[in-house]
Amino acid sequence: GLNEKRLLEQSKAIDEINKRYDPSVFKMLKGIECDILSEGRMDFDDDVLASLDSVVGSIHSIFNLSKEAQTDRLCNALENKYVTILGHPTGRLILSRKGYDIDFQTVIDTAAKNNKSIELNASPYRFDMNWRMIKYARKKGVKIAINTDAHSIKGYDVLRYGITMGRKGWLTKNDILNSMTKEEFLKFAKK
């Protein structure tokens, strides 16, 4: 992962790239997938997160908390004003790791209250959100980010699975964060 120094260096490099292009044609955004610590704080300070266009908050360790503690952890992260998207909300890896137990409706309610998006992870090893929770999120007005969890270009091939799951949950273009224009996305992220 990036430390604060390397993240700031990356941000400067992105600024240099953006200077070369007309922003109406091309703009590289600054973002990070940031760890959610055990009590729900983010792994980077707010002043660092404030310098980014988008922040995905995700749990990558400490999976054995109680249902209430894990739910509180996610809800606390969703209340951080710089978090844009909650990544892989249950942390499960099919056939290798059971997801942590959460009150998913409470997490979705908190996302709705704080104008946050939740990831529908399209990886066939993840699928954190089933169609019922997708449908509930849609009903609550929570935007869904369909992501691939790709760690290589080949990893983008799974996007179709996320789209299929989204359709099963009745998502339309207006419900999906990825369908926004750059301007719409940046406005959503700033809220």
Short mmCIF file of N, CA and C in Angstrom, two decimals:
data_model
loop_
_atom_site.label_atom_id
_atom_site.label_comp_id
_atom_site.label_asym_id
_atom_site.label_seq_id
_atom_site.Cartn_x
_atom_site.Cartn_y
_atom_site.Cartn_z
N GLY A 1 0.82 -1.20 0.00
CA GLY A 1 0.00 0.00 0.00
C GLY A 1 0.85 1.25 0.00
N LEU A 2 0.21 2.35 -0.28
CA LEU A 2 0.90 3.64 -0.30
C LEU A 2 0.98 4.22 1.10
N ASN A 3 2.12 4.83 1.40
CA ASN A 3 2.17 5.64 2.61
C ASN A 3 1.85 7.08 2.20
N GLU A 4 1.76 7.96 3.17
CA GLU A 4 1.35 9.33 2.88
C GLU A 4 2.30 10.02 1.90
N LYS A 5 3.60 9.82 2.07
CA LYS A 5 4.59 10.45 1.19
C LYS A 5 4.41 9.99 -0.26
N ARG A 6 4.26 8.68 -0.46
CA ARG A 6 4.10 8.15 -1.81
C ARG A 6 2.77 8.58 -2.44
N LEU A 7 1.72 8.68 -1.62
CA LEU A 7 0.43 9.15 -2.12
C LEU A 7 0.52 10.60 -2.59
N LEU A 8 1.23 11.43 -1.84
CA LEU A 8 1.40 12.83 -2.25
C LEU A 8 2.24 12.93 -3.51
N GLU A 9 3.26 12.08 -3.65
CA GLU A 9 4.06 12.05 -4.88
C GLU A 9 3.20 11.63 -6.07
N GLN A 10 2.34 10.65 -5.85
CA GLN A 10 1.44 10.21 -6.92
C GLN A 10 0.49 11.34 -7.31
N SER A 11 -0.02 12.07 -6.34
CA SER A 11 -0.92 13.19 -6.61
C SER A 11 -0.23 14.27 -7.44
N LYS A 12 1.03 14.54 -7.13
CA LYS A 12 1.79 15.53 -7.91
C LYS A 12 1.97 15.05 -9.34
N ALA A 13 2.25 13.76 -9.51
CA ALA A 13 2.41 13.20 -10.85
C ALA A 13 1.10 13.32 -11.64
N ILE A 14 -0.02 13.08 -10.98
CA ILE A 14 -1.33 13.21 -11.64
C ILE A 14 -1.58 14.67 -12.02
N ASP A 15 -1.21 15.61 -11.14
CA ASP A 15 -1.35 17.03 -11.47
C ASP A 15 -0.55 17.38 -12.72
N GLU A 16 0.65 16.84 -12.84
CA GLU A 16 1.49 17.10 -14.02
C GLU A 16 0.85 16.53 -15.29
N ILE A 17 0.31 15.35 -15.20
CA ILE A 17 -0.37 14.75 -16.35
C ILE A 17 -1.57 15.60 -16.75
N ASN A 18 -2.35 16.03 -15.77
CA ASN A 18 -3.55 16.82 -16.06
C ASN A 18 -3.23 18.17 -16.69
N LYS A 19 -2.05 18.71 -16.42
CA LYS A 19 -1.65 20.00 -17.02
C LYS A 19 -1.48 19.87 -18.53
N ARG A 20 -1.22 18.66 -19.01
CA ARG A 20 -0.95 18.44 -20.44
C ARG A 20 -2.21 18.35 -21.30
N TYR A 21 -3.38 18.24 -20.65
CA TYR A 21 -4.60 17.97 -21.41
C TYR A 21 -5.68 18.99 -21.10
N ASP A 22 -6.54 19.20 -22.06
CA ASP A 22 -7.73 20.01 -21.87
C ASP A 22 -8.66 19.22 -20.94
N PRO A 23 -9.03 19.77 -19.78
CA PRO A 23 -9.84 19.02 -18.81
C PRO A 23 -11.23 18.62 -19.33
N SER A 24 -11.69 19.29 -20.38
CA SER A 24 -12.98 18.89 -20.94
C SER A 24 -12.85 17.62 -21.79
N VAL A 25 -11.61 17.27 -22.13
CA VAL A 25 -11.35 16.08 -22.94
C VAL A 25 -10.83 14.93 -22.08
N PHE A 26 -9.92 15.25 -21.15
CA PHE A 26 -9.30 14.21 -20.33
C PHE A 26 -8.93 14.77 -18.97
N LYS A 27 -9.26 14.03 -17.94
CA LYS A 27 -8.82 14.39 -16.59
C LYS A 27 -8.60 13.10 -15.80
N MET A 28 -7.40 12.95 -15.28
CA MET A 28 -7.10 11.81 -14.42
C MET A 28 -7.49 12.21 -12.99
N LEU A 29 -8.26 11.36 -12.35
CA LEU A 29 -8.71 11.65 -10.99
C LEU A 29 -7.76 11.04 -9.96
N LYS A 30 -7.77 11.62 -8.78
CA LYS A 30 -6.95 11.13 -7.67
C LYS A 30 -7.85 10.36 -6.71
N GLY A 31 -7.45 9.15 -6.40
CA GLY A 31 -8.24 8.35 -5.48
C GLY A 31 -7.41 7.27 -4.84
N ILE A 32 -8.01 6.63 -3.86
CA ILE A 32 -7.33 5.55 -3.15
C ILE A 32 -8.36 4.60 -2.54
N GLU A 33 -7.99 3.35 -2.41
CA GLU A 33 -8.73 2.41 -1.58
C GLU A 33 -8.03 2.44 -0.23
N CYS A 34 -8.72 2.96 0.76
CA CYS A 34 -8.14 3.20 2.08
C CYS A 34 -8.70 2.19 3.07
N ASP A 35 -7.83 1.67 3.91
CA ASP A 35 -8.26 0.69 4.92
C ASP A 35 -9.16 1.35 5.97
N ILE A 36 -10.19 0.61 6.36
CA ILE A 36 -11.03 1.00 7.49
C ILE A 36 -10.46 0.29 8.71
N LEU A 37 -10.00 1.05 9.68
CA LEU A 37 -9.42 0.49 10.90
C LEU A 37 -10.52 -0.08 11.80
N SER A 38 -10.13 -0.78 12.84
CA SER A 38 -11.09 -1.57 13.64
C SER A 38 -12.25 -0.77 14.21
N GLU A 39 -12.03 0.50 14.55
CA GLU A 39 -13.12 1.30 15.12
C GLU A 39 -13.85 2.14 14.08
N GLY A 40 -13.42 2.04 12.80
CA GLY A 40 -14.12 2.74 11.74
C GLY A 40 -13.40 3.97 11.23
N ARG A 41 -12.24 4.31 11.83
CA ARG A 41 -11.44 5.42 11.29
C ARG A 41 -10.75 4.94 10.02
N MET A 42 -10.35 5.89 9.20
CA MET A 42 -9.64 5.56 7.97
C MET A 42 -8.14 5.52 8.26
N ASP A 43 -7.42 4.77 7.44
CA ASP A 43 -5.98 4.57 7.61
C ASP A 43 -5.16 5.83 7.29
N PHE A 44 -5.75 6.80 6.61
CA PHE A 44 -5.11 8.09 6.35
C PHE A 44 -5.88 9.17 7.07
N ASP A 45 -5.18 10.24 7.46
CA ASP A 45 -5.83 11.37 8.11
C ASP A 45 -6.75 12.10 7.12
N ASP A 46 -7.73 12.79 7.66
CA ASP A 46 -8.70 13.50 6.83
C ASP A 46 -8.05 14.53 5.91
N ASP A 47 -6.97 15.20 6.38
CA ASP A 47 -6.35 16.22 5.53
C ASP A 47 -5.73 15.59 4.28
N VAL A 48 -5.27 14.36 4.38
CA VAL A 48 -4.74 13.65 3.21
C VAL A 48 -5.90 13.24 2.30
N LEU A 49 -6.95 12.67 2.88
CA LEU A 49 -8.12 12.24 2.09
C LEU A 49 -8.78 13.42 1.39
N ALA A 50 -8.74 14.60 2.01
CA ALA A 50 -9.36 15.80 1.43
C ALA A 50 -8.70 16.21 0.12
N SER A 51 -7.47 15.79 -0.10
CA SER A 51 -6.75 16.16 -1.32
C SER A 51 -7.11 15.27 -2.51
N LEU A 52 -7.95 14.25 -2.29
CA LEU A 52 -8.29 13.28 -3.33
C LEU A 52 -9.68 13.55 -3.90
N ASP A 53 -9.91 13.05 -5.11
CA ASP A 53 -11.22 13.18 -5.73
C ASP A 53 -12.20 12.13 -5.22
N SER A 54 -11.68 10.97 -4.84
CA SER A 54 -12.54 9.86 -4.42
C SER A 54 -11.79 8.94 -3.47
N VAL A 55 -12.52 8.41 -2.49
CA VAL A 55 -11.93 7.47 -1.53
C VAL A 55 -12.86 6.26 -1.42
N VAL A 56 -12.28 5.09 -1.64
CA VAL A 56 -12.99 3.83 -1.39
C VAL A 56 -12.53 3.34 -0.03
N GLY A 57 -13.44 3.17 0.90
CA GLY A 57 -13.12 2.65 2.22
C GLY A 57 -13.41 1.16 2.25
N SER A 58 -12.42 0.37 2.65
CA SER A 58 -12.58 -1.09 2.66
C SER A 58 -11.89 -1.70 3.87
N ILE A 59 -12.45 -2.81 4.33
CA ILE A 59 -11.83 -3.58 5.41
C ILE A 59 -10.92 -4.64 4.80
N HIS A 60 -9.69 -4.71 5.31
CA HIS A 60 -8.73 -5.70 4.84
C HIS A 60 -8.15 -6.56 5.95
N SER A 61 -8.56 -6.32 7.19
CA SER A 61 -8.05 -7.10 8.32
C SER A 61 -9.04 -7.00 9.48
N ILE A 62 -8.80 -7.79 10.51
CA ILE A 62 -9.65 -7.84 11.71
C ILE A 62 -11.09 -8.18 11.31
N PHE A 63 -11.27 -9.41 10.87
CA PHE A 63 -12.57 -9.88 10.38
C PHE A 63 -13.42 -10.51 11.47
N ASN A 64 -12.88 -10.71 12.66
CA ASN A 64 -13.56 -11.50 13.69
C ASN A 64 -14.32 -10.68 14.73
N LEU A 65 -14.65 -9.44 14.44
CA LEU A 65 -15.44 -8.65 15.39
C LEU A 65 -16.88 -9.15 15.41
N SER A 66 -17.60 -8.81 16.46
CA SER A 66 -19.01 -9.18 16.54
C SER A 66 -19.79 -8.48 15.42
N LYS A 67 -20.98 -8.97 15.17
CA LYS A 67 -21.85 -8.37 14.15
C LYS A 67 -22.07 -6.89 14.44
N GLU A 68 -22.34 -6.55 15.69
CA GLU A 68 -22.59 -5.16 16.07
C GLU A 68 -21.34 -4.30 15.88
N ALA A 69 -20.18 -4.81 16.31
CA ALA A 69 -18.94 -4.04 16.19
C ALA A 69 -18.55 -3.85 14.72
N GLN A 70 -18.73 -4.90 13.91
CA GLN A 70 -18.37 -4.80 12.49
C GLN A 70 -19.32 -3.84 11.76
N THR A 71 -20.60 -3.89 12.13
CA THR A 71 -21.58 -2.96 11.55
C THR A 71 -21.24 -1.53 11.93
N ASP A 72 -20.93 -1.30 13.21
CA ASP A 72 -20.54 0.04 13.68
C ASP A 72 -19.29 0.52 12.95
N ARG A 73 -18.35 -0.38 12.74
CA ARG A 73 -17.11 -0.05 12.04
C ARG A 73 -17.40 0.49 10.63
N LEU A 74 -18.25 -0.22 9.90
CA LEU A 74 -18.60 0.21 8.55
C LEU A 74 -19.39 1.51 8.57
N CYS A 75 -20.33 1.62 9.50
CA CYS A 75 -21.14 2.84 9.59
C CYS A 75 -20.29 4.05 9.96
N ASN A 76 -19.33 3.87 10.86
CA ASN A 76 -18.43 4.97 11.21
C ASN A 76 -17.63 5.42 10.00
N ALA A 77 -17.17 4.46 9.20
CA ALA A 77 -16.42 4.81 7.99
C ALA A 77 -17.32 5.57 7.01
N LEU A 78 -18.56 5.15 6.88
CA LEU A 78 -19.49 5.82 5.97
C LEU A 78 -19.82 7.24 6.43
N GLU A 79 -19.60 7.53 7.69
CA GLU A 79 -19.85 8.87 8.20
C GLU A 79 -18.66 9.80 7.99
N ASN A 80 -17.53 9.26 7.54
CA ASN A 80 -16.38 10.10 7.21
C ASN A 80 -16.71 10.89 5.94
N LYS A 81 -16.58 12.20 6.01
CA LYS A 81 -17.02 13.03 4.88
C LYS A 81 -16.19 12.84 3.62
N TYR A 82 -15.03 12.21 3.70
CA TYR A 82 -14.19 12.02 2.52
C TYR A 82 -14.35 10.66 1.86
N VAL A 83 -15.04 9.74 2.51
CA VAL A 83 -15.27 8.43 1.91
C VAL A 83 -16.38 8.57 0.87
N THR A 84 -16.12 8.04 -0.32
CA THR A 84 -17.08 8.11 -1.42
C THR A 84 -17.83 6.79 -1.58
N ILE A 85 -17.07 5.68 -1.48
CA ILE A 85 -17.60 4.35 -1.78
C ILE A 85 -17.18 3.39 -0.67
N LEU A 86 -18.10 2.53 -0.25
CA LEU A 86 -17.75 1.42 0.64
C LEU A 86 -17.39 0.23 -0.23
N GLY A 87 -16.15 -0.23 -0.15
CA GLY A 87 -15.68 -1.34 -0.97
C GLY A 87 -15.95 -2.69 -0.33
N HIS A 88 -16.12 -3.70 -1.16
CA HIS A 88 -16.44 -5.09 -0.77
C HIS A 88 -16.95 -5.18 0.67
N PRO A 89 -18.24 -4.84 0.84
CA PRO A 89 -18.80 -4.63 2.18
C PRO A 89 -18.82 -5.83 3.12
N THR A 90 -18.73 -7.06 2.65
CA THR A 90 -18.71 -8.19 3.59
C THR A 90 -17.34 -8.84 3.67
N GLY A 91 -16.44 -8.51 2.75
CA GLY A 91 -15.09 -9.06 2.79
C GLY A 91 -14.96 -10.52 2.42
N ARG A 92 -16.03 -11.13 1.97
CA ARG A 92 -15.94 -12.57 1.71
C ARG A 92 -15.15 -12.86 0.44
N LEU A 93 -14.53 -14.02 0.44
CA LEU A 93 -13.88 -14.59 -0.74
C LEU A 93 -14.45 -15.99 -0.89
N ILE A 94 -15.31 -16.17 -1.87
CA ILE A 94 -16.02 -17.44 -2.02
C ILE A 94 -15.03 -18.59 -2.11
N LEU A 95 -15.31 -19.63 -1.35
CA LEU A 95 -14.52 -20.86 -1.24
C LEU A 95 -13.22 -20.70 -0.46
N SER A 96 -12.93 -19.48 0.04
CA SER A 96 -11.71 -19.35 0.84
C SER A 96 -11.88 -18.54 2.13
N ARG A 97 -12.83 -17.60 2.17
CA ARG A 97 -13.01 -16.82 3.40
C ARG A 97 -14.46 -16.42 3.52
N LYS A 98 -15.05 -16.77 4.65
CA LYS A 98 -16.43 -16.37 4.94
C LYS A 98 -16.44 -14.86 5.19
N GLY A 99 -17.46 -14.21 4.73
CA GLY A 99 -17.59 -12.78 4.98
C GLY A 99 -17.84 -12.49 6.45
N TYR A 100 -17.47 -11.29 6.88
CA TYR A 100 -17.77 -10.92 8.26
C TYR A 100 -19.25 -10.60 8.36
N ASP A 101 -19.77 -10.87 9.55
CA ASP A 101 -21.19 -10.73 9.80
C ASP A 101 -21.52 -9.26 10.05
N ILE A 102 -22.46 -8.71 9.25
CA ILE A 102 -22.89 -7.32 9.42
C ILE A 102 -24.41 -7.25 9.30
N ASP A 103 -24.97 -6.19 9.84
CA ASP A 103 -26.37 -5.86 9.61
C ASP A 103 -26.38 -5.02 8.34
N PHE A 104 -26.56 -5.67 7.20
CA PHE A 104 -26.41 -5.01 5.91
C PHE A 104 -27.42 -3.89 5.72
N GLN A 105 -28.65 -4.06 6.22
CA GLN A 105 -29.64 -3.00 6.07
C GLN A 105 -29.22 -1.74 6.82
N THR A 106 -28.64 -1.90 8.00
CA THR A 106 -28.16 -0.74 8.76
C THR A 106 -27.03 -0.05 8.01
N VAL A 107 -26.14 -0.83 7.42
CA VAL A 107 -25.04 -0.26 6.63
C VAL A 107 -25.60 0.52 5.44
N ILE A 108 -26.56 -0.05 4.75
CA ILE A 108 -27.18 0.63 3.61
C ILE A 108 -27.91 1.89 4.06
N ASP A 109 -28.62 1.82 5.18
CA ASP A 109 -29.30 3.00 5.72
C ASP A 109 -28.30 4.12 6.02
N THR A 110 -27.15 3.75 6.57
CA THR A 110 -26.11 4.74 6.88
C THR A 110 -25.53 5.33 5.60
N ALA A 111 -25.33 4.49 4.59
CA ALA A 111 -24.84 4.99 3.30
C ALA A 111 -25.85 5.99 2.72
N ALA A 112 -27.12 5.67 2.80
CA ALA A 112 -28.17 6.56 2.28
C ALA A 112 -28.17 7.89 3.02
N LYS A 113 -28.08 7.83 4.33
CA LYS A 113 -28.10 9.04 5.16
C LYS A 113 -26.91 9.95 4.86
N ASN A 114 -25.78 9.35 4.49
CA ASN A 114 -24.55 10.12 4.26
C ASN A 114 -24.21 10.30 2.79
N ASN A 115 -25.14 9.96 1.90
CA ASN A 115 -24.95 10.11 0.45
C ASN A 115 -23.68 9.39 -0.03
N LYS A 116 -23.53 8.13 0.35
CA LYS A 116 -22.38 7.32 -0.03
C LYS A 116 -22.81 6.23 -1.00
N SER A 117 -21.84 5.71 -1.71
CA SER A 117 -22.07 4.61 -2.64
C SER A 117 -21.55 3.31 -2.02
N ILE A 118 -22.11 2.20 -2.47
CA ILE A 118 -21.63 0.88 -2.03
C ILE A 118 -21.21 0.10 -3.26
N GLU A 119 -20.10 -0.58 -3.13
CA GLU A 119 -19.57 -1.37 -4.24
C GLU A 119 -20.32 -2.68 -4.40
N LEU A 120 -20.68 -2.96 -5.65
CA LEU A 120 -21.11 -4.30 -6.04
C LEU A 120 -19.86 -4.88 -6.72
N ASN A 121 -19.17 -5.73 -5.99
CA ASN A 121 -17.91 -6.27 -6.49
C ASN A 121 -18.21 -7.40 -7.47
N ALA A 122 -17.81 -7.22 -8.72
CA ALA A 122 -18.14 -8.15 -9.80
C ALA A 122 -17.26 -9.39 -9.83
N SER A 123 -16.25 -9.43 -8.99
CA SER A 123 -15.39 -10.61 -8.98
C SER A 123 -16.21 -11.84 -8.58
N PRO A 124 -16.11 -12.93 -9.35
CA PRO A 124 -16.86 -14.13 -8.98
C PRO A 124 -16.39 -14.73 -7.65
N TYR A 125 -15.30 -14.23 -7.10
CA TYR A 125 -14.84 -14.67 -5.79
C TYR A 125 -15.39 -13.80 -4.67
N ARG A 126 -16.07 -12.72 -5.02
CA ARG A 126 -16.60 -11.80 -4.01
C ARG A 126 -18.12 -11.79 -3.98
N PHE A 127 -18.75 -11.11 -4.92
CA PHE A 127 -20.21 -10.94 -4.92
C PHE A 127 -20.75 -10.67 -3.52
N ASP A 128 -20.26 -9.61 -2.90
CA ASP A 128 -20.68 -9.26 -1.53
C ASP A 128 -22.16 -8.94 -1.41
N MET A 129 -22.71 -8.31 -2.44
CA MET A 129 -24.11 -7.89 -2.37
C MET A 129 -24.97 -8.83 -3.20
N ASN A 130 -25.95 -9.44 -2.54
CA ASN A 130 -26.90 -10.24 -3.31
C ASN A 130 -27.98 -9.31 -3.86
N TRP A 131 -28.83 -9.83 -4.73
CA TRP A 131 -29.82 -9.00 -5.40
C TRP A 131 -30.80 -8.36 -4.43
N ARG A 132 -31.06 -9.02 -3.30
CA ARG A 132 -32.00 -8.44 -2.33
C ARG A 132 -31.43 -7.17 -1.70
N MET A 133 -30.14 -7.20 -1.36
CA MET A 133 -29.51 -6.01 -0.77
C MET A 133 -29.31 -4.93 -1.83
N ILE A 134 -29.08 -5.31 -3.07
CA ILE A 134 -28.98 -4.34 -4.15
C ILE A 134 -30.31 -3.62 -4.31
N LYS A 135 -31.37 -4.40 -4.30
CA LYS A 135 -32.72 -3.84 -4.44
C LYS A 135 -33.05 -2.91 -3.26
N TYR A 136 -32.65 -3.31 -2.05
CA TYR A 136 -32.88 -2.48 -0.87
C TYR A 136 -32.09 -1.17 -0.99
N ALA A 137 -30.84 -1.26 -1.43
CA ALA A 137 -30.01 -0.06 -1.60
C ALA A 137 -30.63 0.88 -2.62
N ARG A 138 -31.13 0.31 -3.70
CA ARG A 138 -31.78 1.12 -4.74
C ARG A 138 -32.99 1.84 -4.16
N LYS A 139 -33.79 1.11 -3.39
CA LYS A 139 -34.98 1.69 -2.76
C LYS A 139 -34.60 2.86 -1.85
N LYS A 140 -33.44 2.75 -1.20
CA LYS A 140 -32.97 3.79 -0.28
C LYS A 140 -32.24 4.93 -0.99
N GLY A 141 -32.04 4.79 -2.31
CA GLY A 141 -31.37 5.84 -3.08
C GLY A 141 -29.85 5.77 -3.04
N VAL A 142 -29.30 4.64 -2.63
CA VAL A 142 -27.84 4.48 -2.57
C VAL A 142 -27.32 4.13 -3.96
N LYS A 143 -26.37 4.91 -4.44
CA LYS A 143 -25.74 4.61 -5.74
C LYS A 143 -24.84 3.38 -5.58
N ILE A 144 -24.85 2.55 -6.59
CA ILE A 144 -24.03 1.34 -6.58
C ILE A 144 -22.87 1.53 -7.55
N ALA A 145 -21.67 1.21 -7.08
CA ALA A 145 -20.47 1.23 -7.92
C ALA A 145 -20.17 -0.21 -8.32
N ILE A 146 -20.31 -0.52 -9.60
CA ILE A 146 -20.00 -1.88 -10.06
C ILE A 146 -18.51 -1.91 -10.40
N ASN A 147 -17.75 -2.63 -9.60
CA ASN A 147 -16.29 -2.69 -9.74
C ASN A 147 -15.82 -4.12 -9.96
N THR A 148 -14.68 -4.26 -10.56
CA THR A 148 -14.18 -5.59 -10.93
C THR A 148 -13.21 -6.20 -9.93
N ASP A 149 -12.65 -5.42 -9.03
CA ASP A 149 -11.59 -5.89 -8.14
C ASP A 149 -10.38 -6.36 -8.96
N ALA A 150 -10.21 -5.76 -10.14
CA ALA A 150 -9.15 -6.17 -11.06
C ALA A 150 -7.78 -5.79 -10.52
N HIS A 151 -6.87 -6.73 -10.60
CA HIS A 151 -5.46 -6.48 -10.27
C HIS A 151 -4.60 -6.61 -11.52
N SER A 152 -5.26 -6.76 -12.66
CA SER A 152 -4.59 -6.81 -13.96
C SER A 152 -5.64 -6.46 -15.01
N ILE A 153 -5.22 -6.19 -16.23
CA ILE A 153 -6.16 -5.85 -17.31
C ILE A 153 -7.14 -6.99 -17.53
N LYS A 154 -6.67 -8.23 -17.48
CA LYS A 154 -7.55 -9.38 -17.67
C LYS A 154 -8.69 -9.40 -16.64
N GLY A 155 -8.45 -8.84 -15.47
CA GLY A 155 -9.45 -8.82 -14.42
C GLY A 155 -10.70 -8.03 -14.75
N TYR A 156 -10.63 -7.16 -15.76
CA TYR A 156 -11.81 -6.39 -16.16
C TYR A 156 -12.87 -7.25 -16.85
N ASP A 157 -12.50 -8.44 -17.26
CA ASP A 157 -13.44 -9.33 -17.95
C ASP A 157 -14.64 -9.70 -17.09
N VAL A 158 -14.55 -9.57 -15.78
CA VAL A 158 -15.64 -9.99 -14.89
C VAL A 158 -16.74 -8.92 -14.74
N LEU A 159 -16.54 -7.77 -15.34
CA LEU A 159 -17.52 -6.70 -15.20
C LEU A 159 -18.93 -7.16 -15.56
N ARG A 160 -19.03 -8.04 -16.56
CA ARG A 160 -20.35 -8.51 -17.00
C ARG A 160 -21.10 -9.23 -15.87
N TYR A 161 -20.38 -9.87 -14.96
CA TYR A 161 -21.04 -10.55 -13.84
C TYR A 161 -21.67 -9.52 -12.90
N GLY A 162 -20.98 -8.43 -12.66
CA GLY A 162 -21.53 -7.37 -11.82
C GLY A 162 -22.75 -6.72 -12.46
N ILE A 163 -22.68 -6.52 -13.76
CA ILE A 163 -23.83 -5.95 -14.48
C ILE A 163 -25.03 -6.88 -14.39
N THR A 164 -24.78 -8.18 -14.55
CA THR A 164 -25.87 -9.16 -14.44
C THR A 164 -26.48 -9.14 -13.05
N MET A 165 -25.64 -9.10 -12.01
CA MET A 165 -26.15 -9.06 -10.64
C MET A 165 -26.93 -7.75 -10.41
N GLY A 166 -26.43 -6.65 -10.95
CA GLY A 166 -27.14 -5.37 -10.83
C GLY A 166 -28.51 -5.41 -11.48
N ARG A 167 -28.58 -6.06 -12.63
CA ARG A 167 -29.88 -6.20 -13.31
C ARG A 167 -30.83 -7.04 -12.48
N LYS A 168 -30.30 -8.05 -11.84
CA LYS A 168 -31.15 -8.89 -10.98
C LYS A 168 -31.70 -8.08 -9.81
N GLY A 169 -30.96 -7.08 -9.37
CA GLY A 169 -31.42 -6.18 -8.31
C GLY A 169 -32.17 -4.96 -8.83
N TRP A 170 -32.53 -4.99 -10.12
CA TRP A 170 -33.33 -3.96 -10.77
C TRP A 170 -32.61 -2.62 -10.94
N LEU A 171 -31.29 -2.61 -10.95
CA LEU A 171 -30.57 -1.36 -11.14
C LEU A 171 -30.75 -0.85 -12.56
N THR A 172 -30.84 0.46 -12.67
CA THR A 172 -30.85 1.13 -13.97
C THR A 172 -29.61 2.01 -14.04
N LYS A 173 -29.39 2.59 -15.19
CA LYS A 173 -28.24 3.49 -15.38
C LYS A 173 -28.20 4.56 -14.29
N ASN A 174 -29.35 5.08 -13.90
CA ASN A 174 -29.40 6.15 -12.91
C ASN A 174 -29.01 5.71 -11.50
N ASP A 175 -28.95 4.40 -11.26
CA ASP A 175 -28.60 3.87 -9.95
C ASP A 175 -27.12 3.55 -9.82
N ILE A 176 -26.39 3.63 -10.93
CA ILE A 176 -25.02 3.13 -10.97
C ILE A 176 -24.02 4.28 -11.03
N LEU A 177 -23.12 4.32 -10.08
CA LEU A 177 -22.12 5.37 -10.00
C LEU A 177 -21.26 5.42 -11.26
N ASN A 178 -20.91 4.27 -11.82
CA ASN A 178 -20.06 4.20 -13.01
C ASN A 178 -20.72 4.83 -14.23
N SER A 179 -22.03 5.00 -14.22
CA SER A 179 -22.74 5.56 -15.37
C SER A 179 -22.76 7.08 -15.36
N MET A 180 -22.26 7.68 -14.31
CA MET A 180 -22.26 9.13 -14.21
C MET A 180 -21.21 9.74 -15.15
N THR A 181 -21.46 10.97 -15.57
CA THR A 181 -20.42 11.71 -16.27
C THR A 181 -19.35 12.10 -15.26
N LYS A 182 -18.21 12.54 -15.75
CA LYS A 182 -17.14 13.00 -14.87
C LYS A 182 -17.66 14.09 -13.93
N GLU A 183 -18.40 15.04 -14.48
CA GLU A 183 -18.91 16.16 -13.68
C GLU A 183 -19.89 15.68 -12.61
N GLU A 184 -20.78 14.76 -13.00
CA GLU A 184 -21.75 14.22 -12.03
C GLU A 184 -21.03 13.46 -10.93
N PHE A 185 -20.02 12.66 -11.31
CA PHE A 185 -19.28 11.90 -10.32
C PHE A 185 -18.55 12.82 -9.34
N LEU A 186 -17.86 13.84 -9.86
CA LEU A 186 -17.13 14.75 -8.97
C LEU A 186 -18.07 15.50 -8.05
N LYS A 187 -19.24 15.87 -8.55
CA LYS A 187 -20.24 16.54 -7.71
C LYS A 187 -20.73 15.59 -6.61
N PHE A 188 -20.98 14.33 -6.97
CA PHE A 188 -21.40 13.32 -5.99
C PHE A 188 -20.31 13.13 -4.93
N ALA A 189 -19.06 13.00 -5.38
CA ALA A 189 -17.95 12.77 -4.45
C ALA A 189 -17.74 13.94 -3.51
N LYS A 190 -17.96 15.16 -3.99
CA LYS A 190 -17.77 16.34 -3.12
C LYS A 190 -18.85 16.47 -2.06
N LYS A 191 -20.06 15.92 -2.35
CA LYS A 191 -21.15 15.97 -1.36
C LYS A 191 -20.74 15.21 -0.13
#
